[in-house]
mmCIF file of C-alpha atoms in Angstrom:
data_model
loop_
_atom_site.group_PDB
_atom_site.id
_atom_site.type_symbol
_atom_site.label_atom_id
_atom_site.label_comp_id
_atom_site.label_asym_id
_atom_site.label_seq_id
_atom_site.Cartn_x
_atom_site.Cartn_y
_atom_site.Cartn_z
ATOM 1 C CA MET A 84 172.093 72.909 23.521
ATOM 2 C CA TYR A 85 168.845 73.716 25.509
ATOM 3 C CA ILE A 86 166.610 70.397 24.577
ATOM 4 C CA GLU A 87 169.393 68.785 26.377
ATOM 5 C CA LEU A 88 168.881 70.306 29.027
ATOM 6 C CA ALA A 89 165.595 70.394 29.561
ATOM 7 C CA ILE A 90 165.462 66.250 28.922
ATOM 8 C CA LEU A 91 168.328 66.397 31.892
ATOM 9 C CA ALA A 92 166.225 68.519 33.955
ATOM 10 C CA ALA A 93 162.972 66.076 33.063
ATOM 11 C CA PHE A 94 164.612 63.319 33.884
ATOM 12 C CA ILE A 95 166.027 63.936 37.321
ATOM 13 C CA LEU A 96 162.947 65.139 38.718
ATOM 14 C CA CYS A 97 161.669 62.409 37.319
ATOM 15 C CA TYR A 98 164.265 60.479 39.142
ATOM 16 C CA CYS A 99 164.008 62.408 42.453
ATOM 17 C CA LEU A 100 160.362 61.657 42.959
ATOM 18 C CA VAL A 101 160.734 57.969 42.985
ATOM 19 C CA ALA A 102 164.051 57.924 44.615
ATOM 20 C CA GLY A 103 162.957 56.470 47.787
ATOM 21 C CA ARG A 104 161.415 53.742 46.277
ATOM 22 C CA ILE A 105 164.341 52.671 44.040
ATOM 23 C CA GLU A 106 166.776 52.773 46.770
ATOM 24 C CA ARG A 107 164.483 50.319 48.948
ATOM 25 C CA SER A 108 164.454 47.829 45.700
ATOM 26 C CA ILE A 109 168.001 45.911 44.406
ATOM 27 C CA ILE A 110 167.691 48.588 41.735
ATOM 28 C CA SER A 111 170.304 51.512 42.002
ATOM 29 C CA GLY A 112 170.649 54.963 40.813
ATOM 30 C CA PRO A 113 173.678 54.590 38.967
ATOM 31 C CA MET A 114 172.154 51.433 37.556
ATOM 32 C CA VAL A 115 168.796 53.453 35.918
ATOM 33 C CA PHE A 116 171.251 56.133 35.018
ATOM 34 C CA VAL A 117 173.919 54.167 33.308
ATOM 35 C CA VAL A 118 170.710 52.415 30.863
ATOM 36 C CA ALA A 119 168.837 55.846 30.760
ATOM 37 C CA GLY A 120 172.157 57.099 29.509
ATOM 38 C CA PHE A 121 172.675 54.602 26.427
ATOM 39 C CA VAL A 122 169.052 54.928 24.888
ATOM 40 C CA LEU A 123 169.056 58.767 24.868
ATOM 41 C CA GLY A 124 172.706 59.153 23.402
ATOM 42 C CA PRO A 125 174.040 58.891 20.605
ATOM 43 C CA SER A 126 174.203 55.312 20.189
ATOM 44 C CA VAL A 127 169.884 54.846 19.969
ATOM 45 C CA LEU A 128 167.649 58.003 20.399
ATOM 46 C CA GLY A 129 170.759 60.209 20.325
ATOM 47 C CA TRP A 130 169.576 63.057 22.757
ATOM 48 C CA LEU A 131 172.078 63.171 24.659
ATOM 49 C CA GLY A 132 175.841 63.811 24.249
ATOM 50 C CA LYS A 133 176.349 65.125 20.547
ATOM 51 C CA ASP A 134 178.437 67.905 21.288
ATOM 52 C CA MET A 135 180.537 66.792 24.483
ATOM 53 C CA ASP A 136 184.093 65.382 24.310
ATOM 54 C CA GLY A 137 185.897 63.297 26.101
ATOM 55 C CA MET A 138 187.390 66.486 27.887
ATOM 56 C CA SER A 139 184.537 67.661 29.052
ATOM 57 C CA ILE A 140 183.462 64.125 30.644
ATOM 58 C CA ARG A 141 186.650 64.077 32.635
ATOM 59 C CA ILE A 142 186.347 67.596 33.608
ATOM 60 C CA PHE A 143 182.770 66.673 34.676
ATOM 61 C CA ALA A 144 183.961 63.485 36.325
ATOM 62 C CA ASP A 145 187.177 64.637 38.219
ATOM 63 C CA ILE A 146 185.336 67.413 40.089
ATOM 64 C CA THR A 147 182.154 65.053 41.127
ATOM 65 C CA LEU A 148 184.520 62.422 42.482
ATOM 66 C CA ALA A 149 186.582 65.130 43.762
ATOM 67 C CA ILE A 150 183.040 66.181 45.918
ATOM 68 C CA VAL A 151 182.188 62.749 47.036
ATOM 69 C CA LEU A 152 185.770 61.696 48.185
ATOM 70 C CA PHE A 153 185.831 64.771 50.232
ATOM 71 C CA CYS A 154 182.442 64.103 51.758
ATOM 72 C CA ASP A 155 182.526 60.105 52.057
ATOM 73 C CA ALA A 156 185.996 61.294 53.961
ATOM 74 C CA SER A 157 184.161 63.749 56.258
ATOM 75 C CA ASN A 158 181.472 61.357 57.479
ATOM 76 C CA SER A 159 184.750 59.277 59.050
ATOM 77 C CA ASN A 160 185.037 58.729 62.359
ATOM 78 C CA LEU A 161 188.331 58.746 62.972
ATOM 79 C CA THR A 162 188.479 57.112 66.886
ATOM 80 C CA VAL A 163 187.008 54.354 65.233
ATOM 81 C CA LEU A 164 189.826 54.846 62.370
ATOM 82 C CA LYS A 165 192.473 54.894 65.114
ATOM 83 C CA SER A 166 191.702 51.399 66.471
ATOM 84 C CA HIS A 167 191.745 49.561 63.324
ATOM 85 C CA ILE A 168 194.145 51.982 61.097
ATOM 86 C CA ASN A 169 195.640 48.164 60.230
ATOM 87 C CA LEU A 170 192.882 47.024 57.938
ATOM 88 C CA PRO A 171 193.194 50.061 55.423
ATOM 89 C CA THR A 172 196.394 50.239 55.607
ATOM 90 C CA ARG A 173 197.130 46.434 55.186
ATOM 91 C CA MET A 174 194.605 46.683 51.801
ATOM 92 C CA LEU A 175 196.533 49.994 50.470
ATOM 93 C CA LEU A 176 199.764 48.335 50.951
ATOM 94 C CA TYR A 177 199.677 44.782 50.471
ATOM 95 C CA GLY A 178 196.658 44.260 48.624
ATOM 96 C CA LEU A 179 196.198 46.522 46.021
ATOM 97 C CA PRO A 180 199.611 45.720 44.600
ATOM 98 C CA GLY A 181 198.103 42.039 44.541
ATOM 99 C CA ALA A 182 194.999 43.215 43.161
ATOM 100 C CA ILE A 183 196.562 44.726 40.255
ATOM 101 C CA MET A 184 199.600 41.568 39.820
ATOM 102 C CA LEU A 185 196.878 39.468 40.282
ATOM 103 C CA GLY A 186 194.875 41.910 37.119
ATOM 104 C CA PHE A 187 197.493 41.743 35.424
ATOM 105 C CA ALA A 188 198.151 37.752 35.234
ATOM 106 C CA ALA A 189 194.326 37.378 33.842
ATOM 107 C CA GLY A 190 194.826 40.045 31.646
ATOM 108 C CA TYR A 191 197.763 38.220 29.911
ATOM 109 C CA LEU A 192 196.380 34.781 29.412
ATOM 110 C CA LEU A 193 192.887 36.037 28.577
ATOM 111 C CA PHE A 194 194.063 38.996 25.932
ATOM 112 C CA PRO A 195 197.371 38.140 23.789
ATOM 113 C CA ASP A 196 196.640 40.755 21.537
ATOM 114 C CA LEU A 197 196.985 43.829 24.335
ATOM 115 C CA GLY A 198 200.520 44.952 24.839
ATOM 116 C CA LEU A 199 201.910 44.160 28.356
ATOM 117 C CA PHE A 200 201.554 47.366 29.016
ATOM 118 C CA GLU A 201 198.068 47.834 28.361
ATOM 119 C CA VAL A 202 197.061 45.023 30.306
ATOM 120 C CA ALA A 203 199.233 46.621 33.384
ATOM 121 C CA ALA A 204 197.016 49.737 32.660
ATOM 122 C CA LEU A 205 193.990 47.795 32.530
ATOM 123 C CA ALA A 206 194.579 45.600 35.655
ATOM 124 C CA THR A 207 195.681 49.426 37.329
ATOM 125 C CA MET A 208 192.131 50.867 36.037
ATOM 126 C CA LEU A 209 190.044 48.471 37.403
ATOM 127 C CA ALA A 210 192.095 48.478 41.020
ATOM 128 C CA ALA A 211 190.634 51.137 42.328
ATOM 129 C CA THR A 212 187.072 51.346 44.001
ATOM 130 C CA ASP A 213 184.606 53.854 44.416
ATOM 131 C CA ALA A 214 183.028 54.390 48.063
ATOM 132 C CA ALA A 215 180.007 55.723 46.612
ATOM 133 C CA LEU A 216 179.055 53.117 44.726
ATOM 134 C CA GLY A 217 179.410 51.217 47.986
ATOM 135 C CA LYS A 218 177.385 53.922 50.393
ATOM 136 C CA ALA A 219 174.870 51.160 51.006
ATOM 137 C CA VAL A 220 177.621 49.308 53.137
ATOM 138 C CA VAL A 221 179.661 52.330 54.104
ATOM 139 C CA SER A 222 176.458 54.049 56.016
ATOM 140 C CA SER A 223 174.811 50.913 57.552
ATOM 141 C CA PRO A 224 174.314 50.840 60.904
ATOM 142 C CA ILE A 225 174.216 47.447 60.840
ATOM 143 C CA VAL A 226 177.744 46.988 59.770
ATOM 144 C CA PRO A 227 180.634 46.705 62.053
ATOM 145 C CA ALA A 228 181.934 50.194 62.521
ATOM 146 C CA LYS A 229 185.630 48.811 61.841
ATOM 147 C CA LEU A 230 184.553 47.532 58.505
ATOM 148 C CA ARG A 231 182.725 50.636 56.972
ATOM 149 C CA GLU A 232 185.433 52.840 58.212
ATOM 150 C CA GLY A 233 188.397 50.150 56.523
ATOM 151 C CA LEU A 234 186.349 50.363 53.082
ATOM 152 C CA ASN A 235 185.679 54.609 53.267
ATOM 153 C CA ILE A 236 189.092 55.112 54.189
ATOM 154 C CA GLU A 237 190.879 52.250 51.113
ATOM 155 C CA SER A 238 188.188 53.735 48.539
ATOM 156 C CA GLY A 239 188.850 57.018 49.544
ATOM 157 C CA LEU A 240 192.745 56.486 49.177
ATOM 158 C CA ASN A 241 193.276 53.537 46.639
ATOM 159 C CA ASP A 242 192.156 55.756 43.540
ATOM 160 C CA GLY A 243 194.847 58.527 44.391
ATOM 161 C CA ILE A 244 197.428 55.647 44.307
ATOM 162 C CA CYS A 245 196.254 54.062 40.973
ATOM 163 C CA VAL A 246 196.678 57.478 39.181
ATOM 164 C CA PRO A 247 200.100 57.717 39.051
ATOM 165 C CA ILE A 248 200.731 53.910 38.566
ATOM 166 C CA LEU A 249 198.296 53.957 35.466
ATOM 167 C CA PHE A 250 200.635 57.259 33.923
ATOM 168 C CA VAL A 251 203.510 55.251 34.408
ATOM 169 C CA PHE A 252 202.035 52.184 32.582
ATOM 170 C CA LEU A 253 200.197 54.421 29.676
ATOM 171 C CA SER A 254 203.613 56.339 29.315
ATOM 172 C CA LEU A 255 205.487 52.977 28.822
ATOM 173 C CA ALA A 256 202.739 51.541 26.199
ATOM 174 C CA ALA A 257 202.793 54.507 24.460
ATOM 175 C CA GLY A 258 206.367 54.464 24.319
ATOM 176 C CA SER A 259 207.154 57.837 25.674
ATOM 177 C CA VAL A 260 209.461 56.569 27.998
ATOM 178 C CA ALA A 261 212.337 54.466 28.345
ATOM 179 C CA GLU A 262 211.663 51.034 30.362
ATOM 180 C CA GLY A 263 214.986 51.537 32.596
ATOM 181 C CA GLU A 264 213.413 55.066 33.182
ATOM 182 C CA VAL A 265 210.296 53.025 34.665
ATOM 183 C CA SER A 266 211.646 53.408 38.774
ATOM 184 C CA GLU A 267 212.729 56.838 38.479
ATOM 185 C CA LEU A 268 209.119 57.894 36.677
ATOM 186 C CA ALA A 269 207.680 55.482 38.945
ATOM 187 C CA VAL A 270 208.701 57.090 42.621
ATOM 188 C CA HIS A 271 208.721 60.639 41.095
ATOM 189 C CA PHE A 272 204.892 60.258 40.188
ATOM 190 C CA LEU A 273 204.592 58.615 43.550
ATOM 191 C CA VAL A 274 206.293 61.147 45.846
ATOM 192 C CA GLU A 275 205.004 64.143 43.753
ATOM 193 C CA GLU A 276 201.453 63.419 43.772
ATOM 194 C CA LEU A 277 200.558 61.816 46.917
ATOM 195 C CA GLY A 278 203.411 64.409 49.089
ATOM 196 C CA ILE A 279 201.469 67.533 46.900
ATOM 197 C CA GLY A 280 198.068 66.085 47.612
ATOM 198 C CA LEU A 281 198.479 65.489 51.470
ATOM 199 C CA VAL A 282 200.276 68.494 52.110
ATOM 200 C CA VAL A 283 197.382 70.666 50.240
ATOM 201 C CA GLY A 284 194.617 68.994 50.786
ATOM 202 C CA LEU A 285 195.450 69.283 55.180
ATOM 203 C CA SER A 286 196.726 72.825 54.215
ATOM 204 C CA VAL A 287 193.390 74.092 53.181
ATOM 205 C CA SER A 288 191.213 72.500 55.378
ATOM 206 C CA PHE A 289 192.769 73.413 57.859
ATOM 207 C CA ILE A 290 192.598 77.154 57.242
ATOM 208 C CA GLY A 291 189.410 76.618 56.197
ATOM 209 C CA ALA A 292 188.477 74.883 58.979
ATOM 210 C CA ASN A 293 189.756 77.472 61.165
ATOM 211 C CA LEU A 294 188.072 80.233 59.287
ATOM 212 C CA ILE A 295 184.530 79.071 59.464
ATOM 213 C CA LYS A 296 185.169 78.884 63.306
ATOM 214 C CA TRP A 297 186.202 82.674 63.224
ATOM 215 C CA SER A 298 183.431 83.876 61.132
ATOM 216 C CA HIS A 299 180.927 81.872 62.671
ATOM 217 C CA GLN A 300 181.929 83.277 66.679
ATOM 218 C CA LYS A 301 181.755 87.247 64.422
ATOM 219 C CA GLY A 302 178.870 86.122 63.094
ATOM 220 C CA TRP A 303 179.791 86.855 59.698
ATOM 221 C CA ILE A 304 178.530 83.085 57.792
ATOM 222 C CA THR A 305 174.851 83.453 57.127
ATOM 223 C CA GLU A 306 172.566 80.144 56.614
ATOM 224 C CA VAL A 307 172.610 80.657 53.121
ATOM 225 C CA TRP A 308 176.122 81.166 52.761
ATOM 226 C CA SER A 309 176.882 78.427 54.989
ATOM 227 C CA GLN A 310 175.992 75.746 52.390
ATOM 228 C CA ASN A 311 178.559 76.588 50.033
ATOM 229 C CA ILE A 312 181.203 75.848 52.425
ATOM 230 C CA VAL A 313 182.315 72.620 52.051
ATOM 231 C CA LEU A 314 181.900 72.817 48.318
ATOM 232 C CA SER A 315 184.037 75.879 48.309
ATOM 233 C CA LEU A 316 187.011 73.477 50.493
ATOM 234 C CA ALA A 317 186.535 70.515 48.173
ATOM 235 C CA LEU A 318 187.075 71.636 45.156
ATOM 236 C CA SER A 319 189.972 74.735 46.542
ATOM 237 C CA SER A 320 191.875 71.545 48.198
ATOM 238 C CA PHE A 321 191.123 69.581 44.442
ATOM 239 C CA ALA A 322 192.171 72.405 42.136
ATOM 240 C CA PHE A 323 194.830 73.332 44.140
ATOM 241 C CA ALA A 324 196.694 69.898 43.967
ATOM 242 C CA GLN A 325 196.075 69.424 40.559
ATOM 243 C CA GLU A 326 197.168 72.607 39.507
ATOM 244 C CA LEU A 327 200.655 72.270 41.489
ATOM 245 C CA GLY A 328 201.459 68.615 39.956
ATOM 246 C CA GLY A 329 199.559 66.386 42.935
ATOM 247 C CA SER A 330 197.059 63.893 43.350
ATOM 248 C CA GLY A 331 193.571 66.018 43.288
ATOM 249 C CA TYR A 332 191.830 63.088 44.845
ATOM 250 C CA ILE A 333 194.283 62.410 48.042
ATOM 251 C CA ALA A 334 193.926 66.099 48.621
ATOM 252 C CA ALA A 335 190.008 65.996 48.875
ATOM 253 C CA PHE A 336 189.783 62.758 50.765
ATOM 254 C CA SER A 337 192.502 63.715 53.456
ATOM 255 C CA GLY A 338 191.401 67.310 52.932
ATOM 256 C CA GLY A 339 187.831 66.141 53.848
ATOM 257 C CA LEU A 340 188.810 63.767 57.157
ATOM 258 C CA LEU A 341 191.090 66.502 58.820
ATOM 259 C CA PHE A 342 187.488 69.048 57.800
ATOM 260 C CA GLY A 343 185.242 66.210 59.760
ATOM 261 C CA HIS A 344 187.242 66.042 62.558
ATOM 262 C CA LEU A 345 187.882 69.591 63.729
ATOM 263 C CA CYS A 346 184.028 70.452 62.498
ATOM 264 C CA GLN A 347 182.759 67.653 64.544
ATOM 265 C CA GLU A 348 180.066 69.234 66.026
ATOM 266 C CA HIS A 349 178.975 71.256 62.874
ATOM 267 C CA LYS A 350 179.671 68.693 60.204
ATOM 268 C CA HIS A 351 176.420 67.088 59.275
ATOM 269 C CA LYS A 352 174.453 70.140 58.594
ATOM 270 C CA LEU A 353 177.361 71.762 56.581
ATOM 271 C CA LEU A 354 177.857 68.761 54.666
ATOM 272 C CA LEU A 355 174.481 68.088 53.703
ATOM 273 C CA PRO A 356 173.641 70.145 51.059
ATOM 274 C CA THR A 357 177.415 69.401 49.792
ATOM 275 C CA GLU A 358 176.351 65.655 50.127
ATOM 276 C CA GLY A 359 173.034 66.220 47.805
ATOM 277 C CA ILE A 360 175.118 68.051 44.723
ATOM 278 C CA GLY A 361 177.368 65.532 44.796
ATOM 279 C CA GLU A 362 174.643 62.747 44.855
ATOM 280 C CA ILE A 363 173.310 64.927 41.519
ATOM 281 C CA MET A 364 176.585 65.114 39.446
ATOM 282 C CA ALA A 365 177.361 61.458 40.508
ATOM 283 C CA LEU A 366 174.579 59.953 38.692
ATOM 284 C CA LEU A 367 174.568 62.850 35.889
ATOM 285 C CA THR A 368 178.306 61.195 35.329
ATOM 286 C CA TRP A 369 176.486 57.496 35.026
ATOM 287 C CA LEU A 370 174.418 59.298 32.526
ATOM 288 C CA LEU A 371 177.478 60.629 30.210
ATOM 289 C CA PHE A 372 179.182 57.203 30.988
ATOM 290 C CA GLY A 373 176.370 55.447 29.542
ATOM 291 C CA ALA A 374 175.913 57.661 26.707
ATOM 292 C CA LEU A 375 178.912 58.746 25.160
ATOM 293 C CA VAL A 376 181.385 55.905 26.795
ATOM 294 C CA ILE A 377 179.423 52.906 26.288
ATOM 295 C CA GLY A 378 178.384 53.644 23.143
ATOM 296 C CA LYS A 379 181.703 54.019 21.644
ATOM 297 C CA ALA A 380 183.236 50.710 22.911
ATOM 298 C CA PHE A 381 180.463 48.949 22.758
ATOM 299 C CA HIS A 382 181.097 47.383 19.223
ATOM 300 C CA GLU A 383 184.791 46.122 21.292
ATOM 301 C CA PHE A 384 182.703 43.449 23.200
ATOM 302 C CA THR A 385 184.327 39.743 23.582
ATOM 303 C CA TRP A 386 183.101 36.955 25.596
ATOM 304 C CA THR A 387 186.532 37.230 27.293
ATOM 305 C CA MET A 388 185.810 40.372 28.622
ATOM 306 C CA LEU A 389 182.878 39.389 30.163
ATOM 307 C CA ILE A 390 185.590 36.287 32.352
ATOM 308 C CA TYR A 391 187.883 38.950 32.782
ATOM 309 C CA ALA A 392 185.116 41.107 34.396
ATOM 310 C CA LEU A 393 184.025 38.590 36.832
ATOM 311 C CA LEU A 394 187.218 37.645 37.672
ATOM 312 C CA SER A 395 188.118 40.762 38.575
ATOM 313 C CA LEU A 396 185.110 41.084 40.633
ATOM 314 C CA THR A 397 186.218 38.435 42.816
ATOM 315 C CA ILE A 398 189.339 36.607 42.800
ATOM 316 C CA VAL A 399 191.437 39.593 41.353
ATOM 317 C CA ARG A 400 190.088 41.351 44.113
ATOM 318 C CA MET A 401 189.078 39.064 47.092
ATOM 319 C CA LEU A 402 191.849 36.856 47.238
ATOM 320 C CA PRO A 403 194.461 39.396 47.742
ATOM 321 C CA ILE A 404 193.065 41.349 50.485
ATOM 322 C CA PHE A 405 191.864 37.815 51.887
ATOM 323 C CA LEU A 406 195.070 37.033 52.298
ATOM 324 C CA VAL A 407 197.002 40.141 54.155
ATOM 325 C CA LEU A 408 194.341 41.037 55.749
ATOM 326 C CA GLY A 409 194.681 37.597 58.270
ATOM 327 C CA LYS A 410 194.021 37.780 61.714
ATOM 328 C CA ASN A 411 194.310 41.167 61.471
ATOM 329 C CA GLY A 412 191.667 41.574 59.513
ATOM 330 C CA GLY A 413 188.903 39.575 62.105
ATOM 331 C CA ASN A 414 187.361 36.081 61.090
ATOM 332 C CA VAL A 415 186.873 34.370 57.390
ATOM 333 C CA PRO A 416 183.689 36.500 57.183
ATOM 334 C CA SER A 417 184.905 39.865 57.629
ATOM 335 C CA ARG A 418 187.682 39.136 55.541
ATOM 336 C CA LEU A 419 185.329 37.619 52.293
ATOM 337 C CA PHE A 420 183.024 41.246 52.825
ATOM 338 C CA LEU A 421 185.974 43.622 53.011
ATOM 339 C CA GLY A 422 187.265 41.873 49.680
ATOM 340 C CA TRP A 423 183.949 41.557 48.108
ATOM 341 C CA PHE A 424 182.854 45.008 48.733
ATOM 342 C CA GLY A 425 185.043 46.581 46.235
ATOM 343 C CA PRO A 426 182.658 47.941 43.640
ATOM 344 C CA ARG A 427 184.262 49.703 40.714
ATOM 345 C CA GLY A 428 182.604 53.271 39.644
ATOM 346 C CA LEU A 429 183.495 56.881 39.038
ATOM 347 C CA ALA A 430 187.557 56.590 39.204
ATOM 348 C CA SER A 431 187.220 54.039 36.740
ATOM 349 C CA ILE A 432 185.317 56.161 34.519
ATOM 350 C CA VAL A 433 187.738 58.798 34.931
ATOM 351 C CA PHE A 434 190.879 56.301 33.913
ATOM 352 C CA VAL A 435 188.918 55.386 31.465
ATOM 353 C CA ILE A 436 188.654 59.051 30.040
ATOM 354 C CA ILE A 437 191.943 59.623 30.545
ATOM 355 C CA MET A 438 192.881 56.251 28.945
ATOM 356 C CA LEU A 439 191.009 56.793 25.472
ATOM 357 C CA ASP A 440 192.804 60.605 25.513
ATOM 358 C CA SER A 441 196.010 59.148 25.675
ATOM 359 C CA GLY A 442 195.192 57.636 21.780
ATOM 360 C CA LEU A 443 196.489 54.064 22.910
ATOM 361 C CA PRO A 444 196.258 51.474 20.475
ATOM 362 C CA GLY A 445 193.692 49.370 22.253
ATOM 363 C CA GLY A 446 191.905 52.087 24.112
ATOM 364 C CA GLU A 447 188.568 51.111 22.815
ATOM 365 C CA PHE A 448 188.887 47.501 23.700
ATOM 366 C CA ILE A 449 190.074 48.516 26.948
ATOM 367 C CA ALA A 450 187.341 50.580 27.964
ATOM 368 C CA MET A 451 185.208 48.065 27.287
ATOM 369 C CA THR A 452 186.657 45.819 29.686
ATOM 370 C CA VAL A 453 185.980 48.498 31.832
ATOM 371 C CA VAL A 454 182.896 49.412 30.554
ATOM 372 C CA CYS A 455 181.690 45.429 31.395
ATOM 373 C CA THR A 456 183.840 44.692 34.595
ATOM 374 C CA VAL A 457 181.944 48.475 36.107
ATOM 375 C CA PHE A 458 178.166 47.437 35.017
ATOM 376 C CA ILE A 459 178.417 44.572 36.521
ATOM 377 C CA SER A 460 179.750 45.663 39.619
ATOM 378 C CA LEU A 461 176.785 48.335 39.367
ATOM 379 C CA ILE A 462 174.314 45.607 39.628
ATOM 380 C CA VAL A 463 176.155 42.521 41.823
ATOM 381 C CA HIS A 464 177.243 45.352 44.613
ATOM 382 C CA GLY A 465 173.698 47.066 44.507
ATOM 383 C CA ILE A 466 171.813 43.571 44.867
ATOM 384 C CA SER A 467 173.963 42.192 47.451
ATOM 385 C CA ALA A 468 174.671 45.559 49.677
ATOM 386 C CA LYS A 469 171.691 45.235 52.111
ATOM 387 C CA PRO A 470 171.590 41.140 51.975
ATOM 388 C CA LEU A 471 175.150 41.119 53.233
ATOM 389 C CA ALA A 472 174.710 43.551 55.416
ATOM 390 C CA LYS A 473 172.563 41.900 57.402
ATOM 391 C CA TRP A 474 174.799 38.580 57.083
ATOM 392 C CA ILE A 475 178.093 40.421 58.064
ATOM 393 C CA ASN A 476 175.884 41.724 61.311
ATOM 394 C CA LYS A 477 175.436 38.067 62.169
ATOM 395 C CA HIS A 478 178.676 36.982 61.793
ATOM 396 C CA THR A 479 181.387 39.310 63.046
ATOM 397 C CA ASP A 480 183.555 38.404 65.777
#
C-alpha cells in the first residue's frame, strides 16, 4: 500500500510542477492521468490498483463528482442564468431524451449482440456530460455568459437525471423488474431521486450559509477552519441525499447554486481550497479509471465501438441540442457550440462502475464502448476548447 501511495504522491508532485505548462498546450490533465494510470496499472507495469475493487473506485468517484458539482454550481452567475434559463431547460427536458433515443438507435444498429435494455443503458451512460472537462469553456471570459451558464447548468443536472433512468434500464436488462412496471418504476425513481435531492441540497446549503454568517459575525471561524466549510457542505449534501434515497448529484449541484447565491461576497475565498481538492481528486479518478477500468475492458475493443463513440460525440449529442434550441438558442454557431461541448467524463465513469457491479452480461463490452467514447472526448474536447472559445466570441449574435 505504501509503495502505491509513494508512486501516486510522486506523480502528483511532478504534475503540479508542470501543470501550468500542460494547461497552455493541447494536452489536458485528464489525458495525462488516464494514460499514466493505464501504464502504471495491472495491464502494463502492475504498480497500481492490485488491491482495489469496483466499490472503492465508485465511492471515490462519487465523492469527487459531488465536490466538483458543488463548486461548479457555486461559481454560477444566477443573474445571467435567470435571463437565459430557457437554454439549459430545453437541453435537459428535450435535448437529453433526444440524445438517449438517438444513442439507442445507433447502438441498436451497430451492436446486434446486445439486448435492447443493454443498448438503452449504454445510451444513457453517454448522455451525461461533464462540466469539469469543459472547464476551459465554462470558465473562459471570452465565451458569452449565457452559453457558459447554459452548459454549466446542463452538465450539472443531467448526471442526476440520468441516474434513475439508468437504474430502470439496468433492472430491465437484469430481468429484475417486469416490463409492465417500467413506467411506475421510472416515475418512482425520478420523483424520489430529484425531489429528495433538491430538498436535501437546498436545505443543507440554506442552513449552512446562515450558520456561516452567524459564526462569522461572532468571530468564531478561524482562517484555517474556514477552508473546510465548502468541502463539508458538499459532502453533507451528497451523503444525506444518498442515504435518504435521493440523488446526491442533484443535491450537490442544487446546494452549490444556493450557497453561491447566499454567500456571494466571500464565496471565491471559501471555494478556492475545495476547488483544489476537487481538481486533485478528479485527476486521481482519471488515473484509477485508466489503471482499472480500461485495463479490464481493453480486450473487448472493436471498430464498431469507435464508430459509435464518434457518433455519440457528434450527431447523437449535437443534432437534438441544435433542433430543440431553435431560434431561442441564438444563431447557428451558438447552437453548434452548445451541442459540441458535451464532453463525457466523471459521470460516465461512475455509471460504468455501477453497471459492472450489477453483473450485466454485456457489461465489459459496454464498459469498453464508454471507455472509447470518454477517451476520445478527452482528446477532441480538450484540443478544441480554446480555439472554439475564440471562434464563438467572434460569431455570437
